[in-house]
Short mmCIF file of C-alpha atoms and ligand atoms in Angstrom, two decimals:
data_model
loop_
_atom_site.label_atom_id
_atom_site.label_comp_id
_atom_site.label_asym_id
_atom_site.label_seq_id
_atom_site.Cartn_x
_atom_site.Cartn_y
_atom_site.Cartn_z
CA UNK Z 1 -13.05 9.40 10.20
CA UNK Z 2 -10.40 11.89 9.19
CA UNK Z 3 -9.72 11.70 5.50
CA UNK Z 4 -6.20 10.70 4.39
CA UNK Z 5 -4.75 12.47 1.34
CA UNK Z 6 -1.53 12.23 -0.61
CA UNK Z 7 -0.23 15.62 -1.81
CA UNK Z 8 2.08 15.03 -4.80
CA UNK Z 9 4.15 18.13 -5.86
CA UNK Z 10 6.54 18.33 -8.79
CA UNK Z 11 8.83 21.20 -8.10
CA UNK Z 12 12.23 22.82 -9.08
CA UNK Z 13 15.09 20.90 -7.39
CA UNK Z 14 16.40 24.20 -5.96
CA UNK Z 15 13.15 24.92 -4.13
CA UNK Z 16 13.27 21.67 -2.11
CA UNK Z 17 15.02 23.14 0.92
CA UNK Z 18 12.37 25.80 1.27
CA UNK Z 19 9.52 23.40 0.65
CA UNK Z 20 10.79 21.07 3.41
CA UNK Z 21 10.97 24.04 5.79
CA UNK Z 22 7.46 25.12 4.77
CA UNK Z 23 6.07 21.60 5.40
CA UNK Z 24 7.62 21.45 8.83
CA UNK Z 25 6.15 24.81 9.72
CA UNK Z 26 2.74 23.66 8.59
CA UNK Z 27 2.83 20.67 10.95
CA UNK Z 28 3.33 18.12 8.12
CA UNK Z 29 7.08 17.34 8.22
CA UNK Z 30 6.98 13.80 6.80
CA UNK Z 31 7.74 13.48 3.08
CA UNK Z 32 9.11 11.24 0.39
CA UNK Z 33 11.38 12.72 -2.39
CA UNK Z 34 12.05 11.30 -5.87
CA UNK Z 35 14.29 12.65 -8.65
CA UNK Z 36 12.10 12.94 -11.82
CA UNK Z 37 12.15 14.74 -15.07
CA UNK Z 38 9.20 16.09 -16.93
CA UNK Z 39 7.60 18.68 -19.11
CA UNK Z 40 4.56 20.90 -18.76
CA UNK Z 41 2.68 22.81 -21.44
CA UNK Z 42 5.64 24.57 -23.07
CA UNK Z 43 6.85 23.09 -26.43
CA UNK Z 44 10.29 21.43 -26.47
CA UNK Z 45 13.19 23.79 -26.66
CA UNK Z 46 15.79 23.49 -29.45
CA UNK Z 47 19.39 24.08 -28.43
CA UNK Z 48 22.84 23.65 -29.99
CA UNK Z 49 25.94 21.84 -28.70
CA UNK Z 50 29.14 21.87 -30.73
CA UNK Z 51 27.11 22.70 -33.83
CA UNK Z 52 24.63 19.90 -33.36
CA UNK Z 53 21.05 20.81 -32.77
CA UNK Z 54 19.27 18.86 -30.06
CA UNK Z 55 15.93 19.12 -28.30
CA UNK Z 56 15.55 19.62 -24.59
CA UNK Z 57 12.13 18.39 -23.71
CA UNK Z 58 12.41 16.93 -20.24
CA UNK Z 59 13.55 19.17 -17.31
CA UNK Z 60 14.99 17.88 -14.02
CA UNK Z 61 12.42 18.24 -11.26
CA UNK Z 62 11.87 16.80 -7.78
CA UNK Z 63 8.70 15.04 -6.72
CA UNK Z 64 7.63 15.52 -3.11
CA UNK Z 65 4.91 13.25 -1.64
CA UNK Z 66 3.31 14.16 1.66
CA UNK Z 67 0.54 12.06 3.07
CA UNK Z 68 -1.57 13.88 5.61
CA UNK Z 69 -4.60 13.22 7.84
CA UNK Z 70 -4.88 15.79 10.56
CA UNK Z 71 -3.38 18.70 8.59
CA UNK Z 72 -5.82 19.71 5.78
CA UNK Z 73 -4.42 18.91 2.32
CA UNK Z 74 -5.25 22.49 1.25
CA UNK Z 75 -2.86 23.88 3.89
CA UNK Z 76 -0.12 21.56 2.63
CA UNK Z 77 -0.78 22.61 -0.99
CA UNK Z 78 -0.57 26.30 -0.05
CA UNK Z 79 2.61 25.83 1.94
CA UNK Z 80 4.33 23.99 -0.86
CA UNK Z 81 3.10 26.39 -3.54
CA UNK Z 82 4.31 29.44 -1.64
CA UNK Z 83 7.71 27.90 -1.05
CA UNK Z 84 8.06 26.55 -4.59
CA UNK Z 85 7.01 29.61 -6.55
CA UNK Z 86 9.49 31.82 -8.48
CA UNK Z 87 7.00 33.28 -10.96
CA UNK Z 88 8.83 31.81 -13.95
CA UNK Z 89 7.42 29.08 -16.25
CA UNK Z 90 8.27 25.65 -14.92
CA UNK Z 91 7.45 26.26 -11.24
CA UNK Z 92 5.51 22.97 -11.02
CA UNK Z 93 2.25 21.28 -10.25
CA UNK Z 94 0.57 19.92 -7.13
CA UNK Z 95 -1.99 17.08 -7.17
CA UNK Z 96 -4.13 15.76 -4.37
CA UNK Z 97 -4.96 12.09 -4.34
CA UNK Z 98 -7.33 10.13 -2.05
CA UNK Z 99 -5.73 7.49 0.26
CA UNK Z 100 -7.89 4.74 1.64
CA UNK Z 101 -5.67 3.53 4.41
CA UNK Z 102 -2.25 3.99 6.04
CA UNK Z 103 0.03 1.68 8.03
CA UNK Z 104 3.07 2.47 10.17
CA UNK Z 105 5.46 -0.47 9.93
CA UNK Z 106 7.18 -0.12 13.31
CA UNK Z 107 4.06 0.20 15.42
CA UNK Z 108 1.39 -1.50 13.41
CA UNK Z 109 -0.83 1.56 13.71
CA UNK Z 110 -3.42 2.03 10.95
CA UNK Z 111 -5.59 4.75 9.56
CA UNK Z 112 -5.10 8.51 10.28
CA UNK Z 113 -2.95 7.65 13.34
CA UNK Z 114 -0.40 5.96 11.10
CA UNK Z 115 0.18 8.94 8.82
CA UNK B 1 -16.39 -5.80 -9.99
CA UNK B 2 -13.29 -6.63 -8.01
CA UNK B 3 -11.76 -3.45 -6.63
CA UNK B 4 -8.24 -2.52 -7.80
CA UNK B 5 -5.83 -1.02 -5.26
CA UNK B 6 -2.32 0.36 -5.35
CA UNK B 7 -0.33 -0.46 -2.23
CA UNK B 8 2.55 2.04 -1.86
CA UNK B 9 5.21 1.03 0.66
CA UNK B 10 8.25 3.12 1.63
CA UNK B 11 10.74 0.72 3.30
CA UNK B 12 14.39 0.30 4.25
CA UNK B 13 16.50 -0.59 1.16
CA UNK B 14 17.93 -3.68 2.96
CA UNK B 15 14.44 -5.09 3.51
CA UNK B 16 13.59 -5.21 -0.20
CA UNK B 17 14.66 -8.79 -0.79
CA UNK B 18 12.47 -10.06 2.04
CA UNK B 19 9.59 -7.85 0.88
CA UNK B 20 9.81 -9.23 -2.60
CA UNK B 21 9.77 -12.84 -1.31
CA UNK B 22 6.75 -12.03 1.00
CA UNK B 23 4.83 -10.60 -1.94
CA UNK B 24 5.48 -13.68 -4.03
CA UNK B 25 4.30 -15.91 -1.23
CA UNK B 26 1.10 -13.85 -0.85
CA UNK B 27 0.32 -14.36 -4.57
CA UNK B 28 1.08 -10.76 -5.55
CA UNK B 29 4.53 -11.00 -7.10
CA UNK B 30 4.28 -8.01 -9.46
CA UNK B 31 5.83 -4.78 -8.28
CA UNK B 32 7.53 -1.51 -9.27
CA UNK B 33 10.57 -0.27 -7.29
CA UNK B 34 11.83 3.36 -7.03
CA UNK B 35 14.81 4.74 -5.16
CA UNK B 36 13.60 7.63 -2.98
CA UNK B 37 14.62 9.52 0.12
CA UNK B 38 12.48 10.81 2.89
CA UNK B 39 11.80 11.62 6.44
CA UNK B 40 9.14 10.62 8.91
CA UNK B 41 8.25 12.27 12.23
CA UNK B 42 11.78 12.36 13.77
CA UNK B 43 13.49 15.76 13.77
CA UNK B 44 16.57 16.16 11.53
CA UNK B 45 19.82 14.71 12.91
CA UNK B 46 22.90 16.87 13.26
CA UNK B 47 26.19 15.15 12.39
CA UNK B 48 29.82 16.26 11.96
CA UNK B 49 32.16 15.60 8.99
CA UNK B 50 35.77 16.93 9.19
CA UNK B 51 34.75 19.42 11.82
CA UNK B 52 31.87 20.72 9.80
CA UNK B 53 28.34 20.29 11.20
CA UNK B 54 25.70 19.18 8.78
CA UNK B 55 22.14 18.06 8.98
CA UNK B 56 20.95 14.67 7.77
CA UNK B 57 17.26 15.09 7.20
CA UNK B 58 16.54 12.72 4.27
CA UNK B 59 17.23 8.99 4.57
CA UNK B 60 17.59 6.62 1.62
CA UNK B 61 14.47 4.48 1.25
CA UNK B 62 12.91 2.31 -1.38
CA UNK B 63 9.37 2.72 -2.66
CA UNK B 64 7.56 -0.50 -3.59
CA UNK B 65 4.28 -0.21 -5.58
CA UNK B 66 2.09 -3.20 -5.93
CA UNK B 67 -1.32 -3.05 -7.75
CA UNK B 68 -3.70 -5.83 -6.81
CA UNK B 69 -7.17 -6.97 -7.65
CA UNK B 70 -7.72 -10.53 -6.61
CA UNK B 71 -5.39 -10.49 -3.63
CA UNK B 72 -6.90 -8.27 -0.90
CA UNK B 73 -4.87 -5.12 -0.25
CA UNK B 74 -4.89 -5.88 3.49
CA UNK B 75 -3.05 -9.14 2.85
CA UNK B 76 -0.45 -7.24 0.80
CA UNK B 77 -0.04 -4.65 3.48
CA UNK B 78 0.42 -7.37 6.17
CA UNK B 79 2.91 -9.24 4.06
CA UNK B 80 5.01 -6.14 3.41
CA UNK B 81 4.79 -4.88 6.97
CA UNK B 82 5.97 -8.22 8.42
CA UNK B 83 8.88 -8.44 5.98
CA UNK B 84 9.87 -4.77 6.39
CA UNK B 85 9.82 -4.53 10.20
CA UNK B 86 12.89 -4.30 12.25
CA UNK B 87 11.34 -2.56 15.32
CA UNK B 88 13.59 0.47 14.99
CA UNK B 89 12.43 3.95 14.09
CA UNK B 90 12.43 4.47 10.28
CA UNK B 91 10.85 1.12 9.31
CA UNK B 92 8.49 2.86 6.91
CA UNK B 93 4.90 3.47 5.91
CA UNK B 94 2.37 1.76 3.69
CA UNK B 95 -0.47 3.59 1.95
CA UNK B 96 -3.45 2.10 -0.03
CA UNK B 97 -4.79 4.09 -2.97
CA UNK B 98 -7.82 3.42 -5.12
CA UNK B 99 -7.22 2.54 -8.76
CA UNK B 100 -10.05 3.06 -11.27
CA UNK B 101 -8.71 0.99 -14.13
CA UNK B 102 -5.80 -1.14 -15.27
CA UNK B 103 -4.44 -2.02 -18.75
CA UNK B 104 -1.91 -4.66 -19.78
CA UNK B 105 -0.02 -3.34 -22.74
CA UNK B 106 0.93 -6.67 -24.42
CA UNK B 107 -2.54 -8.19 -24.37
CA UNK B 108 -4.88 -5.17 -24.27
CA UNK B 109 -6.67 -6.70 -21.21
CA UNK B 110 -8.39 -4.15 -18.97
CA UNK B 111 -9.75 -4.07 -15.41
CA UNK B 112 -8.88 -6.60 -12.67
CA UNK B 113 -7.72 -9.13 -15.39
CA UNK B 114 -4.96 -6.68 -16.39
CA UNK B 115 -3.45 -6.34 -12.95
CA UNK P 1 -16.81 19.50 -12.86
CA UNK P 2 -14.45 17.76 -15.22
CA UNK P 3 -12.88 14.82 -13.50
CA UNK P 4 -9.15 14.80 -13.04
CA UNK P 5 -7.23 11.49 -13.50
CA UNK P 6 -3.62 10.42 -13.10
CA UNK P 7 -2.60 7.91 -15.77
CA UNK P 8 0.48 5.95 -14.50
CA UNK P 9 2.26 3.88 -17.16
CA UNK P 10 5.25 1.58 -16.57
CA UNK P 11 6.86 1.01 -19.94
CA UNK P 12 10.11 -0.15 -21.63
CA UNK P 13 12.73 2.65 -21.52
CA UNK P 14 13.20 2.44 -25.29
CA UNK P 15 9.53 3.21 -25.93
CA UNK P 16 9.64 6.53 -24.08
CA UNK P 17 10.31 8.70 -27.20
CA UNK P 18 7.32 7.16 -29.00
CA UNK P 19 5.11 7.48 -25.96
CA UNK P 20 5.97 11.20 -25.54
CA UNK P 21 5.10 11.81 -29.19
CA UNK P 22 1.82 9.95 -28.85
CA UNK P 23 0.84 11.94 -25.77
CA UNK P 24 1.53 15.24 -27.60
CA UNK P 25 -0.55 14.08 -30.50
CA UNK P 26 -3.38 13.24 -28.21
CA UNK P 27 -3.36 16.75 -26.76
CA UNK P 28 -1.83 15.69 -23.38
CA UNK P 29 1.77 16.62 -23.71
CA UNK P 30 2.51 17.19 -19.97
CA UNK P 31 4.22 14.32 -18.12
CA UNK P 32 6.54 13.31 -15.34
CA UNK P 33 9.08 10.51 -15.91
CA UNK P 34 10.84 8.37 -13.26
CA UNK P 35 13.42 5.63 -13.62
CA UNK P 36 12.10 2.49 -11.94
CA UNK P 37 12.62 -1.18 -11.91
CA UNK P 38 10.11 -3.94 -11.58
CA UNK P 39 8.71 -7.32 -12.36
CA UNK P 40 5.39 -8.54 -13.71
CA UNK P 41 3.98 -12.07 -13.63
CA UNK P 42 7.02 -13.92 -15.12
CA UNK P 43 9.12 -15.85 -12.59
CA UNK P 44 12.69 -14.54 -12.03
CA UNK P 45 15.21 -15.52 -14.69
CA UNK P 46 18.46 -17.32 -13.79
CA UNK P 47 21.52 -16.18 -15.70
CA UNK P 48 25.24 -16.80 -15.51
CA UNK P 49 28.10 -14.32 -15.40
CA UNK P 50 31.71 -15.63 -15.32
CA UNK P 51 30.51 -18.97 -14.18
CA UNK P 52 28.42 -17.49 -11.27
CA UNK P 53 24.68 -18.04 -11.35
CA UNK P 54 22.57 -15.02 -10.51
CA UNK P 55 18.94 -14.13 -10.61
CA UNK P 56 17.54 -11.26 -12.64
CA UNK P 57 14.20 -10.47 -11.10
CA UNK P 58 13.88 -6.67 -11.56
CA UNK P 59 13.96 -5.18 -15.04
CA UNK P 60 14.69 -1.50 -15.84
CA UNK P 61 11.51 0.32 -16.76
CA UNK P 62 10.34 3.95 -17.00
CA UNK P 63 7.30 5.32 -15.23
CA UNK P 64 5.30 7.95 -17.05
CA UNK P 65 2.69 9.90 -15.12
CA UNK P 66 0.22 12.07 -16.98
CA UNK P 67 -2.48 14.01 -15.24
CA UNK P 68 -5.39 14.97 -17.48
CA UNK P 69 -8.74 16.72 -17.14
CA UNK P 70 -10.06 17.77 -20.57
CA UNK P 71 -8.56 14.83 -22.43
CA UNK P 72 -10.32 11.61 -21.42
CA UNK P 73 -8.08 9.21 -19.49
CA UNK P 74 -9.14 6.32 -21.85
CA UNK P 75 -7.63 8.31 -24.84
CA UNK P 76 -4.40 8.74 -22.95
CA UNK P 77 -4.28 5.05 -22.01
CA UNK P 78 -4.86 4.06 -25.66
CA UNK P 79 -2.25 6.43 -26.98
CA UNK P 80 0.39 5.18 -24.48
CA UNK P 81 -0.52 1.51 -25.03
CA UNK P 82 -0.21 1.74 -28.75
CA UNK P 83 3.17 3.49 -28.59
CA UNK P 84 4.52 1.19 -25.90
CA UNK P 85 3.55 -2.17 -27.34
CA UNK P 86 6.13 -4.46 -28.93
CA UNK P 87 4.11 -7.68 -28.47
CA UNK P 88 6.76 -9.28 -26.25
CA UNK P 89 6.36 -10.07 -22.55
CA UNK P 90 7.34 -7.11 -20.40
CA UNK P 91 5.60 -4.40 -22.41
CA UNK P 92 4.16 -2.87 -19.26
CA UNK P 93 1.03 -1.79 -17.43
CA UNK P 94 -1.10 1.31 -17.18
CA UNK P 95 -3.14 2.31 -14.16
CA UNK P 96 -5.71 5.19 -13.85
CA UNK P 97 -6.01 6.86 -10.45
CA UNK P 98 -8.52 9.47 -9.29
CA UNK P 99 -7.13 12.92 -8.51
CA UNK P 100 -9.20 15.24 -6.20
CA UNK P 101 -7.52 18.49 -7.01
CA UNK P 102 -4.72 20.12 -8.96
CA UNK P 103 -2.74 23.29 -8.49
CA UNK P 104 -0.42 25.21 -10.92
CA UNK P 105 2.34 26.76 -8.85
CA UNK P 106 3.17 29.76 -11.11
CA UNK P 107 -0.37 30.97 -11.63
CA UNK P 108 -2.23 29.72 -8.60
CA UNK P 109 -4.90 28.07 -10.78
CA UNK P 110 -6.82 25.19 -9.28
CA UNK P 111 -8.94 22.33 -10.46
CA UNK P 112 -9.09 21.11 -14.08
CA UNK P 113 -7.68 24.49 -15.34
CA UNK P 114 -4.51 23.76 -13.43
CA UNK P 115 -3.77 20.42 -15.07
N1 ATP H 201 -0.43 17.38 -16.35
C1 ATP H 201 0.72 16.94 -15.82
N2 ATP H 201 0.90 15.64 -15.60
C2 ATP H 201 1.99 15.17 -15.06
N3 ATP H 201 3.06 15.91 -14.72
C3 ATP H 201 2.96 17.23 -14.95
C4 ATP H 201 1.75 17.84 -15.47
N4 ATP H 201 1.94 19.18 -15.56
C5 ATP H 201 3.15 19.41 -15.11
N5 ATP H 201 3.76 18.26 -14.75
C6 ATP H 201 5.11 18.16 -14.12
O1 ATP H 201 5.44 19.37 -13.45
C7 ATP H 201 6.66 19.91 -14.04
C8 ATP H 201 6.54 21.41 -14.06
O2 ATP H 201 5.46 21.73 -14.88
P1 ATP H 201 5.26 23.24 -15.35
O3 ATP H 201 5.44 24.12 -14.13
O4 ATP H 201 6.14 23.60 -16.50
O5 ATP H 201 3.74 23.21 -15.80
P2 ATP H 201 3.08 24.25 -16.82
O6 ATP H 201 1.59 23.85 -16.87
O7 ATP H 201 3.83 24.25 -18.08
O8 ATP H 201 3.14 25.63 -16.09
P3 ATP H 201 4.02 26.90 -16.49
O9 ATP H 201 3.32 27.59 -17.66
O10 ATP H 201 4.07 27.79 -15.30
O11 ATP H 201 5.39 26.40 -16.92
C9 ATP H 201 6.75 19.22 -15.42
O12 ATP H 201 8.14 19.17 -15.81
C10 ATP H 201 6.19 17.83 -15.12
O13 ATP H 201 7.12 17.01 -14.48
N1 ATP H 202 3.24 11.01 6.03
C1 ATP H 202 4.18 10.65 5.14
N2 ATP H 202 4.17 11.07 3.87
C2 ATP H 202 4.99 10.72 2.92
N3 ATP H 202 6.05 9.90 3.17
C3 ATP H 202 6.15 9.41 4.44
C4 ATP H 202 5.25 9.80 5.44
N4 ATP H 202 5.65 9.19 6.63
C5 ATP H 202 6.73 8.45 6.31
N5 ATP H 202 7.05 8.61 5.04
C6 ATP H 202 8.18 7.99 4.27
O1 ATP H 202 8.47 6.74 4.96
C7 ATP H 202 9.87 6.78 5.36
C8 ATP H 202 10.00 6.10 6.71
O2 ATP H 202 9.17 6.79 7.65
P1 ATP H 202 9.35 6.45 9.17
O3 ATP H 202 9.30 4.89 9.30
O4 ATP H 202 10.50 7.16 9.80
O5 ATP H 202 7.97 7.06 9.73
P2 ATP H 202 7.76 7.57 11.23
O6 ATP H 202 6.27 8.01 11.33
O7 ATP H 202 8.75 8.49 11.61
O8 ATP H 202 7.81 6.19 12.09
P3 ATP H 202 8.97 5.79 13.14
O9 ATP H 202 8.59 6.54 14.44
O10 ATP H 202 8.81 4.30 13.30
O11 ATP H 202 10.27 6.20 12.59
C9 ATP H 202 10.22 8.31 5.41
O12 ATP H 202 11.60 8.43 5.23
C10 ATP H 202 9.42 8.83 4.26
O13 ATP H 202 10.06 8.55 2.98
N1 ATP H 203 0.52 -5.43 -10.57
C1 ATP H 203 1.54 -4.59 -10.74
N2 ATP H 203 1.85 -3.69 -9.77
C2 ATP H 203 2.85 -2.84 -9.88
N3 ATP H 203 3.71 -2.82 -10.98
C3 ATP H 203 3.41 -3.60 -11.92
C4 ATP H 203 2.39 -4.59 -11.92
N4 ATP H 203 2.38 -5.30 -13.00
C5 ATP H 203 3.39 -4.89 -13.75
N5 ATP H 203 4.03 -3.89 -13.15
C6 ATP H 203 5.16 -3.11 -13.62
O1 ATP H 203 5.18 -3.15 -15.07
C7 ATP H 203 6.37 -3.75 -15.52
C8 ATP H 203 6.12 -4.54 -16.73
O2 ATP H 203 5.23 -5.58 -16.37
P1 ATP H 203 4.89 -6.68 -17.47
O3 ATP H 203 4.63 -6.02 -18.80
O4 ATP H 203 5.98 -7.71 -17.45
O5 ATP H 203 3.60 -7.29 -16.86
P2 ATP H 203 2.99 -8.74 -17.04
O6 ATP H 203 1.64 -8.81 -16.33
O7 ATP H 203 4.05 -9.72 -16.61
O8 ATP H 203 2.68 -8.82 -18.65
P3 ATP H 203 3.49 -9.68 -19.75
O9 ATP H 203 2.98 -11.09 -19.57
O10 ATP H 203 3.11 -9.05 -21.02
O11 ATP H 203 4.94 -9.60 -19.45
C9 ATP H 203 6.91 -4.52 -14.33
O12 ATP H 203 8.33 -4.60 -14.48
C10 ATP H 203 6.52 -3.70 -13.13
O13 ATP H 203 7.43 -2.59 -13.02
MG1 MG H 204 5.83 24.76 -18.13
MG1 MG H 205 10.77 7.94 11.63
MG1 MG H 206 5.87 -9.78 -17.62
#
């Protein structure tokens, strides 16, 4: 049976349009988007506002989840990575998780056909 | 050991009340809800607003995550699917992911007992 | 190869600051935060507002996702649990999910090195 994978990408919000286009071009147009915030490996940044010091430690990001079966997860990862990259720190991370089953609510299809 | 699964459903926001009721009736009342947006396999829809054309390609959805151990994941999938279905395109998807361990913060319980 | 895990914690919003500090101290400072709502095993609570009865069945929570490779997932779970616990019902849950691969967008690193 074709494996099902969930590709979870945390990217810069302003790269979402390009990432959506890249996914469509890779043959994996379906996706779910969530507003998130987060931090990577950089230490928190101290800033000032009206003389008060405060710490910015969570940055606005967007989470893109794409479940795929026929399209290889590696192709999806590459498409997202290329579209999300600026070369600056904070470009994001992509994780691949195993999925045991899928179900399409309207049709009742299951497995890879439901993705 | 009883397997632990995470059932992830992306549904129409206006089906949430029925889905919550269905989950309670199936003996799996616990859940986590997130506002998301997404698209499935339909191409983006062109609309007009004050003469300007724009593309609606992400639709508001709700993500429901239910982790179960004693209740079979298939029963949870069926309960959600039945409550979420309208028969129109856009009804949603359900994915089942493996979970290796669970922990209940208040009690310190682990494994299936913590779910 | 070092295993990669995603630790997903649903906690009280007012415990987030302490949980972030605990994660940093455990050597796993990276995380993604999402506003969610949810319910555990307690039945819905009936309340009144201006004479109208209504049911509170979803409580505001925060989801914290931390993907780790070198730091053991159990250490992350313990750090979060200790920082999130108040002893009252509603303290939250922590789930550990397997991750098959990771990718750092800026550098192109893959696997445990990308986490
Ligand atoms: N290990 C992780 N677990 C969970 N979320 C992570 C992890 N690493 C990164 N993220 C998420 O990805 C976002 C972007 O991370 P970021 O690109 O800054 O990673 P990084 O490792 O610091 O890389 P860089 O050095 O290029 O900045 C973070 O704000 C966070 O939401
Ligand atoms: N493969 C997928 N990966 C991630 N999210 C998905 C996937 N497929 C669907 N979704 C999510 O589920 C929502 C509803 O999808 P939808 O029901 O339109 O799927 P579909 O395959 O197009 O089925 P239908 O033909 O019945 O519309 C999407 O808006 C998206 O958030
Ligand atoms: N099985 C589950 N699946 C998905 N989300 C869950 C599950 N259990 C708990 N949650 C999430 O965690 C939040 C907190 O749960 P909670 O701490 O109330 O769990 P509980 O089992 O009722 O424990 P307690 O008796 O200590 O309240 C919920 O609001 C929900 O978002
Ligand atoms: Mg960074
Ligand atoms: Mg559709
Ligand atoms: Mg509870």
